[in-house]
Short mmCIF file of C-alpha atoms in Angstrom, two decimals:
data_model
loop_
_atom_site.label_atom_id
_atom_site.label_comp_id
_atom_site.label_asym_id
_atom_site.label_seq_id
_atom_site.Cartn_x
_atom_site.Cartn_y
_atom_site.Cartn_z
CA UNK A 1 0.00 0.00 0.00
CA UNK A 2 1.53 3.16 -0.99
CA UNK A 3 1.85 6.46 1.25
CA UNK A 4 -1.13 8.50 -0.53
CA UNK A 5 -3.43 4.87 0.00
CA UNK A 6 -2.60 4.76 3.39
CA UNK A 7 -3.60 8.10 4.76
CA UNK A 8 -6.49 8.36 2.89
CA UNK A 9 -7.19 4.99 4.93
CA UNK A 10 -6.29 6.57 8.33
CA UNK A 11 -8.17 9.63 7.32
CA UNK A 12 -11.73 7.25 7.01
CA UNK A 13 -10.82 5.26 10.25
CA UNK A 14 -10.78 8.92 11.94
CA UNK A 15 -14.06 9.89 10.43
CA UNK A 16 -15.27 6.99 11.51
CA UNK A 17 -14.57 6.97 15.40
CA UNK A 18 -14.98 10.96 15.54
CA UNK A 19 -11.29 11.22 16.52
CA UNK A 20 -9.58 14.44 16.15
CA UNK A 21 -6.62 14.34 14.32
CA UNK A 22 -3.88 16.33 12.99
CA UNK A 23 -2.41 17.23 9.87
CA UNK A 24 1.46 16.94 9.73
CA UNK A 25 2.83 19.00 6.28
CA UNK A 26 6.47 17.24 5.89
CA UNK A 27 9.13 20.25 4.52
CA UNK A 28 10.58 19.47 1.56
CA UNK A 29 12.82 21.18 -0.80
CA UNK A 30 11.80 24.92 -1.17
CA UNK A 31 13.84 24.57 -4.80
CA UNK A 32 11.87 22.13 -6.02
CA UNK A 33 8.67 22.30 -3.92
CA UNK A 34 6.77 23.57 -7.47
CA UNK A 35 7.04 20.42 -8.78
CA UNK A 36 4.05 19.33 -6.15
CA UNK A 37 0.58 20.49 -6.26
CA UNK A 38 1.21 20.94 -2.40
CA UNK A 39 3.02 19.42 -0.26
CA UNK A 40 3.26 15.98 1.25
CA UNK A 41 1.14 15.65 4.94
CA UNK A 42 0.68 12.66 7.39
CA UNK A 43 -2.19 12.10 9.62
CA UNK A 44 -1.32 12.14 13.18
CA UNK A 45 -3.84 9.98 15.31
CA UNK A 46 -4.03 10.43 18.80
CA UNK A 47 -3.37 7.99 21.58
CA UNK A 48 -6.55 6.28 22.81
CA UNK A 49 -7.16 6.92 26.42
CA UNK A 50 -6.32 3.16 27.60
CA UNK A 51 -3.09 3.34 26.10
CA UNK A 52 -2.43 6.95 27.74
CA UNK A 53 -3.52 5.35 31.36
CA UNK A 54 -1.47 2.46 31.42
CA UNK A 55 1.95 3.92 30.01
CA UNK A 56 1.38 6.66 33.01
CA UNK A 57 0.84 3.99 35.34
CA UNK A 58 4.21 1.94 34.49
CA UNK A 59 6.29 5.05 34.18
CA UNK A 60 5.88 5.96 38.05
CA UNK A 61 8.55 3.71 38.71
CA UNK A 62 10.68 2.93 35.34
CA UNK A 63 13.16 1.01 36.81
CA UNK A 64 12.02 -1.44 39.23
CA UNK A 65 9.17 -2.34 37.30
CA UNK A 66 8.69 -5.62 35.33
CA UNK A 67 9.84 -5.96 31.58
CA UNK A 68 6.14 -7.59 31.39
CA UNK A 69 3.06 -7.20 32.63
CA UNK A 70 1.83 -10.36 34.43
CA UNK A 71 -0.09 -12.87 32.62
CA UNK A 72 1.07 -11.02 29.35
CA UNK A 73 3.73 -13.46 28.37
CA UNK A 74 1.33 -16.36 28.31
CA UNK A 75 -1.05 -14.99 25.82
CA UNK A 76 1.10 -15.47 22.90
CA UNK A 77 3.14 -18.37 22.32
CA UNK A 78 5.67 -19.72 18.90
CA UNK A 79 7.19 -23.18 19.01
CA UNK A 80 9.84 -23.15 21.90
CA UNK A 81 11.66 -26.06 19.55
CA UNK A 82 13.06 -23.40 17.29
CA UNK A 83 12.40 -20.49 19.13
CA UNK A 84 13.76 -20.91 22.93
CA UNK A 85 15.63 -17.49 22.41
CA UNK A 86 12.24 -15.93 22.89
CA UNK A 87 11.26 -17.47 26.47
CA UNK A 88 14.75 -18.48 27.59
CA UNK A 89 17.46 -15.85 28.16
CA UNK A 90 20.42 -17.36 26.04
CA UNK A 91 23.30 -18.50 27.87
CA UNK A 92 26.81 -16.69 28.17
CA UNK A 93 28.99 -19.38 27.12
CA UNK A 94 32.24 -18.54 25.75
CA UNK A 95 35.70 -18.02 26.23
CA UNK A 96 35.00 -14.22 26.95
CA UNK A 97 33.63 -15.93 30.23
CA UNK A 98 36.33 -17.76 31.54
CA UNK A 99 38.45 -14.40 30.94
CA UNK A 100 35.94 -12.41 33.07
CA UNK A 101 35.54 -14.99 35.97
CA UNK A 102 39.48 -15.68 35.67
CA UNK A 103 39.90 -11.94 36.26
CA UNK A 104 37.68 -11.38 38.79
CA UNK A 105 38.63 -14.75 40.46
CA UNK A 106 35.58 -16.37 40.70
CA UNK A 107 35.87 -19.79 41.61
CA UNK A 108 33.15 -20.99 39.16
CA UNK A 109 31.71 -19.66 36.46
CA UNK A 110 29.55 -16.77 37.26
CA UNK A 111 25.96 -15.90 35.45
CA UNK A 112 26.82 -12.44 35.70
CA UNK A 113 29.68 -9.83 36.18
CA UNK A 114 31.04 -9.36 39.84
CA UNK A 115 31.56 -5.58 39.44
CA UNK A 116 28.41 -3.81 40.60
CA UNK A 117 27.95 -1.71 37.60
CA UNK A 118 28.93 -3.87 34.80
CA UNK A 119 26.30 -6.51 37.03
CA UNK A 120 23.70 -3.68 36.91
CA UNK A 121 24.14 -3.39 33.36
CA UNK A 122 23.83 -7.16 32.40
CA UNK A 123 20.50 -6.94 34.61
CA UNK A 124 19.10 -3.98 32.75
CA UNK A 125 19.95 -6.11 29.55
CA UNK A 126 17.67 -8.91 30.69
CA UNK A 127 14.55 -6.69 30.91
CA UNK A 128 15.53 -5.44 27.63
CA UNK A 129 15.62 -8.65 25.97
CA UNK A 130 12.51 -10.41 27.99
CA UNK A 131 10.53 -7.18 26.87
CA UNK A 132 11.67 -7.71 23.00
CA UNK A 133 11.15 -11.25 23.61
CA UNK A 134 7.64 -10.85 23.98
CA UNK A 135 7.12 -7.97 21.54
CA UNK A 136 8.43 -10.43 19.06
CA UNK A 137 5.73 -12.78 19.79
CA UNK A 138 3.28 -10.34 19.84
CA UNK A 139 4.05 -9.20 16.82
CA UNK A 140 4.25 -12.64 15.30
CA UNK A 141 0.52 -12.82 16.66
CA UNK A 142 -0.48 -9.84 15.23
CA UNK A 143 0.75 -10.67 11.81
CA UNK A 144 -0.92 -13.58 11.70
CA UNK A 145 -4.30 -12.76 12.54
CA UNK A 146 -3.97 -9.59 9.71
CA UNK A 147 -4.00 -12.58 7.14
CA UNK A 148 -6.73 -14.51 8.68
CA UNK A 149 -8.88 -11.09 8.71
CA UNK A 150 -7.86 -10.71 4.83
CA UNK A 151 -8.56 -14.19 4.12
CA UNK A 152 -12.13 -13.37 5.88
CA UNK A 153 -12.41 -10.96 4.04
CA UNK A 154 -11.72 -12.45 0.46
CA UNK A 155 -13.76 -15.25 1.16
CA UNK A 156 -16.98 -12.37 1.53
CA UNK A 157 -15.99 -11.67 -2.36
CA UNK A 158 -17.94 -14.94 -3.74
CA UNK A 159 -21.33 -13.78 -1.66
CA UNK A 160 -21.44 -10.70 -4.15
CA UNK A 161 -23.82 -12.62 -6.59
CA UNK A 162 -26.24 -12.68 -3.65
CA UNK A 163 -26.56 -9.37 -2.75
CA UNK A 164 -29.07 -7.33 -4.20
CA UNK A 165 -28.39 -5.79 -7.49
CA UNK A 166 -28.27 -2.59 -6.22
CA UNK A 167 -26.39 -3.19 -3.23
CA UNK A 168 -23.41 -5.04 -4.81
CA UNK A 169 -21.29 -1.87 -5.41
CA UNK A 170 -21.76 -1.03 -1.92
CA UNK A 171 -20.67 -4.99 -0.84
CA UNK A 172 -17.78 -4.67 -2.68
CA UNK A 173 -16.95 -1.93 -1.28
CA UNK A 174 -17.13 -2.64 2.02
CA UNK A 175 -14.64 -5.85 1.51
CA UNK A 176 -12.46 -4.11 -0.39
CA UNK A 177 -12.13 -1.46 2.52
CA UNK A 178 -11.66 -4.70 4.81
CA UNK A 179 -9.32 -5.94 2.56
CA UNK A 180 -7.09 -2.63 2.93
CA UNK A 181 -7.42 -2.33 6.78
CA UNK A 182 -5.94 -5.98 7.14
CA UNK A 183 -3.25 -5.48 4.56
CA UNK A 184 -2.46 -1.92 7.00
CA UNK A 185 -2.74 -4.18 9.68
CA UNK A 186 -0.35 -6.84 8.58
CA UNK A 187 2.26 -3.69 7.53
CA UNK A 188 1.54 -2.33 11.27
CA UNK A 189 2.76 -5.70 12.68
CA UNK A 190 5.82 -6.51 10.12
CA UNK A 191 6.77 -2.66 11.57
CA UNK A 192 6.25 -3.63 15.31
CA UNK A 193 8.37 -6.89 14.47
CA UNK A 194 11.11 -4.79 13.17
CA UNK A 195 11.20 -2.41 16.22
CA UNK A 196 10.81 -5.61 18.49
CA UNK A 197 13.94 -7.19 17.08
CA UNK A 198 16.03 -3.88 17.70
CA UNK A 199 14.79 -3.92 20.93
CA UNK A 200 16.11 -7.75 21.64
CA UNK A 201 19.27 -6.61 19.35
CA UNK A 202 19.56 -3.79 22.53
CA UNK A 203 19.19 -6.20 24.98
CA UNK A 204 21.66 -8.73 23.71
CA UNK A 205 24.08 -5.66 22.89
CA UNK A 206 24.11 -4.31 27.11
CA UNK A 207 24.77 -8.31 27.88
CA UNK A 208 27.53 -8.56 25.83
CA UNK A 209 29.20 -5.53 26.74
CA UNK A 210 28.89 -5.99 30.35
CA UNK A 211 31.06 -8.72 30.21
CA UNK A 212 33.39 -7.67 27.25
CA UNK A 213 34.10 -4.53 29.40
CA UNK A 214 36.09 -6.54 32.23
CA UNK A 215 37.55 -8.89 29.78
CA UNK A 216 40.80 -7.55 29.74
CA UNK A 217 40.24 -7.73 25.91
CA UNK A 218 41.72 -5.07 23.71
CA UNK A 219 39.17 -2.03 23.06
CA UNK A 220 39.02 -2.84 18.83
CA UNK A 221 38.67 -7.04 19.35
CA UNK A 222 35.74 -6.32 22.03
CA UNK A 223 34.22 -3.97 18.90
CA UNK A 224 34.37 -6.84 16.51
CA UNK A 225 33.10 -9.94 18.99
CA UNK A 226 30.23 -7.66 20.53
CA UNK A 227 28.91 -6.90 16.96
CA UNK A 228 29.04 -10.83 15.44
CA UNK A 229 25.78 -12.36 14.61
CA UNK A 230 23.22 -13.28 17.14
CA UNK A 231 22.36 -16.98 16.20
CA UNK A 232 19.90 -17.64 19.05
CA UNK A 233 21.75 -20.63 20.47
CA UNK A 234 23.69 -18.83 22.98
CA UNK A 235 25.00 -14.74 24.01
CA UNK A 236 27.88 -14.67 22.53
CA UNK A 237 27.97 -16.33 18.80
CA UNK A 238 29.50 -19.52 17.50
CA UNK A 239 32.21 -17.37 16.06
CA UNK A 240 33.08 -15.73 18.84
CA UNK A 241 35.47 -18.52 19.96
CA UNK A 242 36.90 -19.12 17.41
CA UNK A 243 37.83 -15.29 16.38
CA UNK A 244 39.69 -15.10 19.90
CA UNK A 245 41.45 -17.50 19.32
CA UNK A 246 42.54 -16.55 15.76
CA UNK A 247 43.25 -13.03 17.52
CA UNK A 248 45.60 -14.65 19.89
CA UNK A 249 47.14 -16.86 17.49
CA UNK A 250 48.17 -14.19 15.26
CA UNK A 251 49.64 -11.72 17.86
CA UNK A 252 51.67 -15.00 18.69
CA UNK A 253 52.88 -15.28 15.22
CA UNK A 254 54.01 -11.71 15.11
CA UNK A 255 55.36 -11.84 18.57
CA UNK A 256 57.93 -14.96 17.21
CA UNK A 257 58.54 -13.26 13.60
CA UNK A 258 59.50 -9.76 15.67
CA UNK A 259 61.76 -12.24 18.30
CA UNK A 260 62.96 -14.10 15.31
CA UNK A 261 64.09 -10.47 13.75
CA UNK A 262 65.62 -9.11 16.67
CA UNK A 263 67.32 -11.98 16.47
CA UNK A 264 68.64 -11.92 12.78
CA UNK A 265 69.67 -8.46 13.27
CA UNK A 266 71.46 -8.50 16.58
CA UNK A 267 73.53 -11.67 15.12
CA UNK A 268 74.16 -9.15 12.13
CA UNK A 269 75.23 -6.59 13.86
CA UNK A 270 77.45 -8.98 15.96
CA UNK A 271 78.68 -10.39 12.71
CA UNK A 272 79.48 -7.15 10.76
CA UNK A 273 81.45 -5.85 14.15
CA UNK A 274 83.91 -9.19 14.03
CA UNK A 275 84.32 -8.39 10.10
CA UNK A 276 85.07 -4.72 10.74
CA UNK A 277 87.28 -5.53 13.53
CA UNK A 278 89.19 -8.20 12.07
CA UNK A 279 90.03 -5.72 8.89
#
């Protein structure tokens, strides 16, 4: 559905509910703006009263409260066989840990950071991820039951030849105005998706960090493991591994070929001092 479709869609569902709404002129180009009949404008809907009251009522106390509301999470469910990531907070297994609980001493490995900021952090990026966790699966819900209201909708198209002759423009359309509102619908969710998987992105991101930060890791390797793929098996990726380790082999390698030239050159030097000497 393209931009013009769409607000011309938000501008019925306004006219329908009596809502008062606002019209938002984007600025373009003054160069150019006499190429337009006028210029571009978005309807702005307001935010139903529900909505209002219960962001309010969570914001009196941001950070203590929940990442979910309870009894939320069990409205909307996926297959946990492929999906676990989105009920189960992945675990933090990689080398990175054994360098954070070998540095902080722990005698076991540790779920989370000792240091009381870096822990803080790593417990702010749990609500993170539970709450884009569940916006995933809401989403997921949402998108779902847009088709099933198109497919409703479609299926209405083969009663047409029993509506009255004079009616049928009128029947057709109304379904076609369902069809649109599902297919706005379905864009609405595939939008809240998106935002919910930046929001789990966010969540993984403060997790990783908290521990790469007390690594003892060198500032530009802790920028290239904290940005490698999230696979959903565990925190850190498969390649994380295997990157240290390549990282470590390599600054061994150049450690040996610098000691090996030190070498060469001090037994040249030695060598070119017995030549000059014996001459």
């Amino acid at each position: 559905m393209d931009l013009h479709t769409h607000q011309e869609l938000l501008r019925r569902v306004a006219c329908n509910m009596n809502l008062q709404v606002e019209e938002v002129v984007e600025v373009e180009d003054p160069v150019v703006d006499i190429l337009s009949a006028e210029a571009p404008s978005r309807v702005a809907l307001p935010v139903i009263r529900t909505i209002q009251a219960d962001a309010k009522t969570i914001w009196q106390s941001p950070v203590s409260i929940p990442p979910m509301a309870k009894g939320v999470e069990r409205k909307y469910f996926v297959t946990s066989k492929e999906y676990k990531y989105l009920y189960m907070h992945p675990q933090p297994c990689s080398l990175v840990v054994a360098l954070v609980n070998e540095k902080e001493q722990h005698s076991q490995q540790a779920l989370a950071p000792k240091s009381k900021d870096t822990r803080r952090l790593d417990l702010f990026g749990g609500k993170v991820y539970s709450a884009g966790g569940l916006q995933l699966r809401v989403a997921n819900e949402q998108a779902l039951l847009s088709q099933y209201d198109y497919n409703s909708w479609h299926s209405m198209e083969k009663f047409k030849e029993l509506v009255p002759q004079e009616s049928r423009e009128e029947f057709g359309a109304v379904v076609e105005e369902g069809k649109k509102v599902a297919r706005t619908s379905l864009q609405a969710s595939l939008d809240t998706a998106d935002s919910a998987a930046r929001t789990l992105a966010s969540g993984i991101a403060m997790r990783l960090i908290s521990r790469l930060q007390v690594s003892g890791l060198p500032p530009e390797l802790q920028q290239t493991l904290q940005d490698l793929p999230f696979d959903g098996q565990g925190l850190f990726s498969e390649k994380t591994d295997s990157r240290l380790q390549s990282s470590y082999t390599n600054k061994i390698k150049t450690s040996r070929i610098l000691l090996k030239g030190k070498r060469q050159n001090a037994t040249f030097i030695v060598n070119t001092e017995r030549i000059i000497v014996s001459s």
